[in-house]
Amino acid sequence: MKLYSTANHNLSVDFKTAVFNSLPADKGLYMPTILPQFDALMMQNWATKTLPQIAFDVAYTLLNEVISAQDLKAIIDDAINFEAPLHALSGDTFMLELFHGPSLAFKDFGGRFMSRIMAHFLKNEHKEIKILVATSGDTGGAVALGFLNVPGISVSILYPKGKVSAIQELQLTTNGNNIEAIEIDGTFDDCQRLVKQAFLDEELNTHLSLTSANSINISRLIPQMFYYANTWARLKADFEELVFVTPSGNFGNIAAGMIAHKMGLPVKQFIAATNSNDIVPQYFKTGTYAPRPSIATLANAMDVGDPSNFVRILDLYNNDIHALHTQLISLSYNDAQIKATIATVYQQHNYILCPHTATGYLAVEEVRKNETNKTAYIILATAHPCKFPDVFEELHINIEEPAQVETMKQKQQHKVIMANNFDDFKKHLLGLN
Ligand SMILES: *Cc1c(COP(=O)(O)O)cnc(C)c1O
């Protein structure tokens, strides 16, 4: 597999380069030059295969020239060691639960696969790399738990003081070993600025092999295709058409589904549900892509004012908004709607939606047509509600915490406390303070 940049289709880099660079220098995003088609017989056989087996078929279709079948199988069996079950809310509406991994959010697919891909490439290099990530909450946990004890890699995660939930903080601070949590007295934007400055700092880069693990990395995108394929395999006997509804912020999760579709996965329509950060819904309304500063919402992992993966989706459709619009619609919902929906779904179905997932449910309510039962609506449940406790206290909904939360609470917390100051951060990375 070769990759080009969305900003320069003449560029051609190999997969390893794209994984360790994350971003091309021209500020586009890496995309596969050719999207191979899934083999028809292989897809037929998915009906009887497990999630890791389907994941292997999907990944190998893209990566067969890059990684041996044996190595890729080992990477996937190790990375995808939890389920992505479908929970039926009604005859044709399903929650695709992506929160059964260690950090309780879909980002575990990306975090765990990326870490093992990097370790695979580093195996024979005897080189130690340092991953720097800024997180507003969910990315950090998936990266921390994804890279925990992965050889050859150490990770520093910067997070804003007082701005992540208690469980999110535990996921960052209870790991130890090769994972370091740095609490910055500042905002998420401050954390991101410190990381960006570190990547540009010559002295740091002569002493350390710095790499990012952000959500636009191609090795985080590929594993997000796995559960779309697995869901189709589970439902294809009972439904003629599938509609996937993906709660979206940076649009990486939905981009992965749309790439799978371009590779031959039958999907009638994708719906990107957003919170009040409605850049993409507005784009479809007005034809103008107008990024703006993000606003804080209950679905805070989707508080994105310039969804970076959207250029990948446009690239899939040659930047033709009309062609794209036949396959993708995007709808936005505010906090009041999110809160009301969580309460209603709890009453009607005894099922607890996280605030992100609630936007997906709202979208299905808006678009569902009643004439046929042959269309399945699949809402991606992106996180376990226990990661976002505030809203549930207010609604008097009691959330049972999964066992891994109890285990984390027993562990010692470690964090480095730091001012929002680049010199302090740099000295720390160099081991000088
Ligand atoms: C990151 C995240 C999203 C948004 O995913 P994108 O790929 O950025 O669109 C939605 N829900 C949860 C819980 C998340 O952590």
XYZ file of C-alpha atoms in Angstrom, residues 3-431:
429
model
C -0.359 6.658 0.392
C -0.757 10.129 -1.021
C -1.619 13.408 0.641
C -5.093 14.859 0.232
C -3.251 18.088 -0.576
C -0.960 16.455 -3.167
C -2.015 13.341 -5.061
C 1.459 13.054 -6.583
C 3.051 12.343 -3.225
C 3.734 8.675 -2.570
C 4.933 7.328 0.772
C 4.932 3.861 2.255
C 2.738 2.816 5.167
C 5.523 2.933 7.746
C 6.369 6.533 6.843
C 2.712 7.525 7.100
C 2.416 5.838 10.505
C 5.441 7.572 12.025
C 4.897 10.962 10.368
C 1.143 11.047 11.060
C 0.848 14.130 8.824
C 2.423 14.956 5.467
C 4.479 18.188 5.496
C 1.916 19.844 3.193
C -0.710 19.623 5.987
C -2.984 17.340 4.001
C -3.833 13.888 5.351
C -2.526 10.551 4.145
C -4.926 8.424 2.115
C -4.313 5.086 0.376
C -3.483 5.721 -3.293
C -5.629 2.760 -4.282
C -8.554 1.350 -2.341
C -8.607 -2.378 -3.123
C -12.010 -4.091 -3.241
C -12.959 -6.700 -0.665
C -13.061 -10.139 -2.233
C -16.707 -11.234 -2.726
C -16.204 -14.779 -1.487
C -14.279 -13.520 1.522
C -17.208 -11.263 2.392
C -19.700 -14.102 2.068
C -17.683 -16.071 4.575
C -17.801 -13.260 7.135
C -21.234 -14.532 8.249
C -19.537 -17.319 10.162
C -16.411 -15.438 11.224
C -15.502 -13.651 14.467
C -14.675 -9.972 14.844
C -10.881 -10.566 14.900
C -11.142 -12.821 11.820
C -13.106 -10.201 9.887
C -10.701 -7.533 11.163
C -7.827 -9.536 9.718
C -9.518 -9.826 6.304
C -10.195 -6.068 6.228
C -6.690 -5.074 7.302
C -4.950 -7.630 5.078
C -6.855 -6.368 2.032
C -5.054 -3.057 2.583
C -1.753 -4.159 4.123
C -0.880 -7.445 2.386
C 2.252 -6.017 0.789
C 3.388 -4.402 4.038
C 2.951 -6.941 6.833
C 2.995 -10.732 6.618
C -0.292 -12.534 7.237
C 1.178 -14.199 10.296
C 2.397 -10.941 11.884
C -0.828 -9.109 11.063
C -2.904 -11.883 12.594
C -0.856 -11.720 15.792
C -1.222 -7.908 15.926
C -4.993 -8.122 15.482
C -5.546 -10.965 17.928
C -3.630 -8.967 20.538
C -5.240 -5.589 19.739
C -8.858 -6.614 19.155
C -9.327 -8.715 22.280
C -12.749 -7.354 23.215
C -16.191 -7.493 21.608
C -18.219 -4.965 19.599
C -21.703 -6.396 20.254
C -24.994 -5.235 18.779
C -27.743 -4.426 21.261
C -31.208 -4.356 19.683
C -33.312 -1.413 20.868
C -36.158 -2.431 18.571
C -36.663 -4.688 15.555
C -34.609 -2.507 13.232
C -32.564 -0.226 15.511
C -29.298 -1.397 16.977
C -26.685 0.035 19.287
C -23.211 -0.982 18.121
C -21.405 -0.983 21.464
C -17.831 0.094 20.931
C -17.057 0.665 24.608
C -16.009 -2.765 25.809
C -12.277 -2.111 25.506
C -9.952 -0.971 28.295
C -10.671 2.779 28.033
C -14.420 2.234 27.516
C -14.615 4.125 24.207
C -14.279 3.300 20.510
C -10.843 4.927 20.455
C -9.486 1.670 21.933
C -9.655 0.148 18.444
C -7.351 2.841 17.096
C -5.105 3.113 20.147
C -4.466 -0.612 20.475
C -3.925 -1.269 16.759
C -1.649 1.756 16.247
C 0.578 0.840 19.199
C 1.114 -2.680 17.965
C 1.749 -1.541 14.389
C 4.408 0.864 15.661
C 5.978 -1.825 17.846
C 6.045 -4.143 14.809
C 8.030 -1.615 12.774
C 10.379 -0.828 15.683
C 11.126 -4.488 16.455
C 14.409 -4.627 14.601
C 15.484 -1.029 15.037
C 16.655 -1.000 18.648
C 15.317 2.483 18.884
C 13.258 4.011 21.687
C 10.524 6.377 20.573
C 8.613 8.907 22.625
C 4.943 9.545 21.891
C 3.520 12.923 22.858
C -0.249 13.387 23.024
C -2.514 16.149 24.197
C -5.953 15.004 25.268
C -9.241 16.565 26.236
C -10.250 13.208 27.708
C -10.968 10.216 25.524
C -7.933 10.053 23.255
C -5.531 10.027 26.204
C -7.076 7.003 27.868
C -7.112 4.971 24.668
C -3.494 5.877 23.907
C -2.308 5.286 27.491
C -3.979 1.904 27.779
C -3.174 1.030 24.165
C 0.561 1.636 24.556
C 0.905 0.320 28.119
C 3.903 -2.043 28.255
C 4.416 -1.930 24.468
C 8.186 -2.378 24.061
C 10.357 0.367 22.577
C 7.801 3.114 23.190
C 7.252 5.552 26.042
C 4.301 7.920 26.168
C 3.742 11.346 27.740
C 0.130 12.476 27.877
C -0.757 16.088 28.583
C -4.209 16.843 29.930
C -5.879 20.007 31.213
C -6.273 20.253 34.986
C -9.853 19.880 36.165
C -11.229 19.368 32.648
C -11.345 15.572 32.342
C -13.785 13.305 34.194
C -12.669 11.258 37.214
C -12.606 7.997 35.266
C -10.763 9.597 32.355
C -8.114 10.860 34.792
C -7.731 7.412 36.375
C -7.149 5.954 32.897
C -4.265 8.381 32.441
C -2.676 8.270 35.879
C -2.885 4.659 37.097
C -0.675 3.003 34.503
C 2.913 3.775 35.431
C 5.629 1.855 33.536
C 6.059 3.422 30.077
C 3.097 5.805 30.474
C 3.426 9.245 32.037
C 0.505 11.596 32.766
C 1.248 15.328 32.844
C -1.422 17.601 34.294
C -1.138 21.071 32.775
C -2.489 24.102 34.579
C -4.289 25.273 31.443
C -6.781 24.294 28.757
C -6.756 21.525 26.157
C -5.579 24.098 23.614
C -2.603 24.889 25.872
C -1.738 21.189 26.038
C -1.918 20.955 22.267
C 0.296 24.010 21.862
C 2.980 22.532 24.136
C 2.995 19.297 22.132
C 3.147 21.125 18.793
C 6.013 23.278 20.035
C 7.903 20.178 21.174
C 7.662 18.669 17.695
C 9.186 21.844 16.249
C 11.980 22.162 18.839
C 15.352 21.235 17.315
C 17.119 20.444 20.551
C 14.355 18.078 21.674
C 14.344 16.360 18.307
C 18.088 15.722 18.385
C 17.764 14.011 21.770
C 14.471 12.173 21.359
C 12.608 10.381 18.563
C 9.301 12.160 18.973
C 6.135 10.797 17.370
C 2.509 11.787 17.671
C -0.425 9.451 18.185
C -3.201 11.743 17.154
C -6.467 10.720 15.651
C -5.541 11.536 12.080
C -2.915 8.774 11.997
C -3.749 6.263 9.262
C -3.081 3.364 11.653
C -5.898 4.598 13.887
C -8.288 4.824 10.964
C -7.876 1.282 9.601
C -9.064 -0.580 12.742
C -12.162 1.604 12.858
C -13.281 -0.152 9.648
C -13.406 -3.503 11.436
C -16.680 -3.044 13.287
C -18.568 -1.669 10.288
C -17.654 -4.840 8.397
C -18.477 -7.059 11.365
C -21.885 -5.404 11.779
C -22.753 -5.948 8.106
C -21.789 -9.605 8.504
C -24.104 -9.956 11.533
C -27.119 -8.223 9.933
C -26.950 -8.995 6.221
C -29.179 -12.077 6.412
C -32.033 -10.147 8.047
C -31.884 -6.737 6.374
C -31.590 -5.503 2.821
C -29.941 -2.212 3.677
C -27.873 -0.742 6.459
C -27.758 2.865 7.652
C -24.860 3.678 9.990
C -25.226 6.617 12.347
C -21.915 7.812 13.766
C -21.622 10.471 16.492
C -18.886 12.654 15.020
C -16.351 15.250 16.135
C -13.154 14.970 14.131
C -14.973 12.683 11.646
C -12.378 9.907 11.863
C -14.812 7.208 12.911
C -17.242 7.935 10.103
C -14.391 8.381 7.590
C -13.330 4.800 8.357
C -16.831 3.501 7.625
C -16.960 5.438 4.376
C -13.582 4.051 3.285
C -14.885 0.538 3.998
C -17.895 1.367 1.821
C -15.607 2.507 -1.020
C -13.838 -0.847 -0.683
C -17.134 -2.630 -1.297
C -18.976 -2.825 2.032
C -22.687 -2.449 1.202
C -24.052 0.560 3.123
C -27.117 2.514 2.044
C -26.281 5.695 3.899
C -24.057 7.209 6.544
C -25.318 9.789 9.009
C -22.829 11.918 10.924
C -24.531 13.171 14.085
C -22.890 16.191 15.687
C -23.446 18.296 18.789
C -23.830 22.079 18.476
C -20.467 22.195 16.713
C -22.305 21.868 13.417
C -19.612 22.719 10.865
C -20.431 19.802 8.562
C -24.257 20.088 8.762
C -23.805 23.764 7.860
C -21.488 22.832 5.019
C -24.197 20.660 3.458
C -26.735 23.459 3.923
C -24.668 26.328 2.578
C -21.981 24.709 0.420
C -19.328 26.604 2.388
C -16.957 24.892 4.782
C -16.598 27.401 7.615
C -14.584 26.217 10.627
C -14.984 28.157 13.856
C -13.774 27.879 17.462
C -15.379 24.916 19.197
C -18.026 25.398 21.844
C -18.295 23.260 24.973
C -21.146 20.717 25.041
C -22.209 17.673 27.058
C -20.753 15.501 24.298
C -17.312 16.991 24.850
C -15.279 14.447 22.874
C -17.073 15.878 19.825
C -16.365 19.546 20.605
C -14.463 20.169 17.393
C -14.662 23.362 15.374
C -12.637 22.191 12.362
C -13.103 18.436 11.889
C -9.723 17.368 10.560
C -10.746 14.083 8.961
C -13.433 15.689 6.838
C -10.889 16.312 4.055
C -10.460 12.544 3.834
C -14.193 12.125 3.245
C -14.189 14.873 0.617
C -11.188 13.226 -1.023
C -13.115 9.938 -1.314
C -15.694 11.835 -3.396
C -13.213 13.962 -5.376
C -14.386 17.027 -3.449
C -17.801 16.749 -5.096
C -20.295 17.820 -2.424
C -23.300 16.545 -4.394
C -21.812 13.095 -4.911
C -20.859 13.002 -1.246
C -24.307 14.108 -0.136
C -25.935 11.091 -1.793
C -24.020 8.888 0.659
C -23.638 11.097 3.747
C -25.945 13.410 5.617
C -25.083 15.264 8.808
C -27.428 16.462 11.548
C -26.719 18.416 14.725
C -28.312 18.408 18.192
C -27.924 20.702 21.175
C -27.409 19.881 24.856
C -31.095 20.183 25.752
C -31.975 17.609 23.084
C -29.162 15.329 24.232
C -30.309 15.455 27.842
C -33.976 14.864 27.002
C -33.096 11.912 24.780
C -30.972 10.228 27.425
C -33.943 10.456 29.805
C -36.468 9.171 27.233
C -34.377 6.247 26.053
C -33.732 5.263 29.658
C -37.472 5.265 30.371
C -38.536 3.543 27.162
C -35.754 1.018 26.728
C -33.992 0.893 30.092
C -30.821 1.643 28.140
C -28.317 4.359 29.027
C -26.843 6.398 26.179
C -23.675 8.426 26.682
C -24.140 12.065 25.564
C -22.248 11.426 22.291
C -24.310 8.370 21.457
C -27.506 10.332 22.208
C -26.881 12.504 19.125
C -26.916 9.327 17.032
C -30.238 8.242 18.500
C -31.709 11.675 17.757
C -30.580 11.392 14.140
C -32.331 8.050 13.708
C -35.531 9.502 15.149
C -35.296 12.315 12.621
C -34.652 10.275 9.484
C -36.392 6.966 10.093
C -39.040 6.104 7.565
C -41.697 3.656 8.648
C -42.670 2.060 5.352
C -40.325 -0.925 5.526
C -38.544 -3.020 8.057
C -35.833 -4.015 5.637
C -33.509 -1.175 6.615
C -31.436 -1.539 9.773
C -30.354 1.586 11.628
C -27.101 1.091 13.480
C -26.082 3.727 16.005
C -22.438 3.598 17.017
C -22.345 3.744 20.834
C -18.988 5.475 21.113
C -18.414 5.486 24.894
C -19.617 3.949 28.111
C -21.810 6.485 29.946
C -19.784 6.169 33.181
C -17.044 8.316 31.577
C -19.400 11.307 31.525
C -21.059 11.198 34.966
C -22.227 14.812 35.377
C -25.302 14.651 33.205
C -26.497 11.396 34.769
C -26.418 12.742 38.317
C -28.627 15.564 37.155
C -31.041 13.108 35.516
C -30.962 10.810 38.574
C -29.823 7.889 36.453
C -27.582 5.490 38.293
C -24.790 3.995 36.207
C -23.211 0.659 36.961
C -19.480 0.925 36.494
C -17.753 -1.893 34.622
C -15.326 -4.058 36.593
C -12.208 -2.448 35.136
C -13.175 0.871 36.757
C -13.210 -0.729 40.200
C -9.782 -2.227 39.528
C -8.421 1.177 38.470
C -9.755 2.833 41.603
C -7.613 0.480 43.714
C -4.444 1.576 41.945
C -1.965 4.267 42.903
C -2.222 7.479 40.839
C 0.906 9.120 39.428
C 0.992 12.439 37.658
C 3.468 15.196 36.920
C 2.012 18.594 37.744
C 3.157 21.370 35.467
C 2.520 25.023 34.686
C 1.525 25.959 31.144
C 5.130 26.716 30.246
C 7.138 25.279 27.360
C 10.545 25.612 29.054
C 9.352 23.533 31.996
C 7.933 20.925 29.629
C 11.122 20.809 27.582
C 13.359 20.458 30.641
C 11.132 17.664 31.848
C 11.364 15.777 28.557
C 15.136 16.153 28.600
C 15.227 14.832 32.152
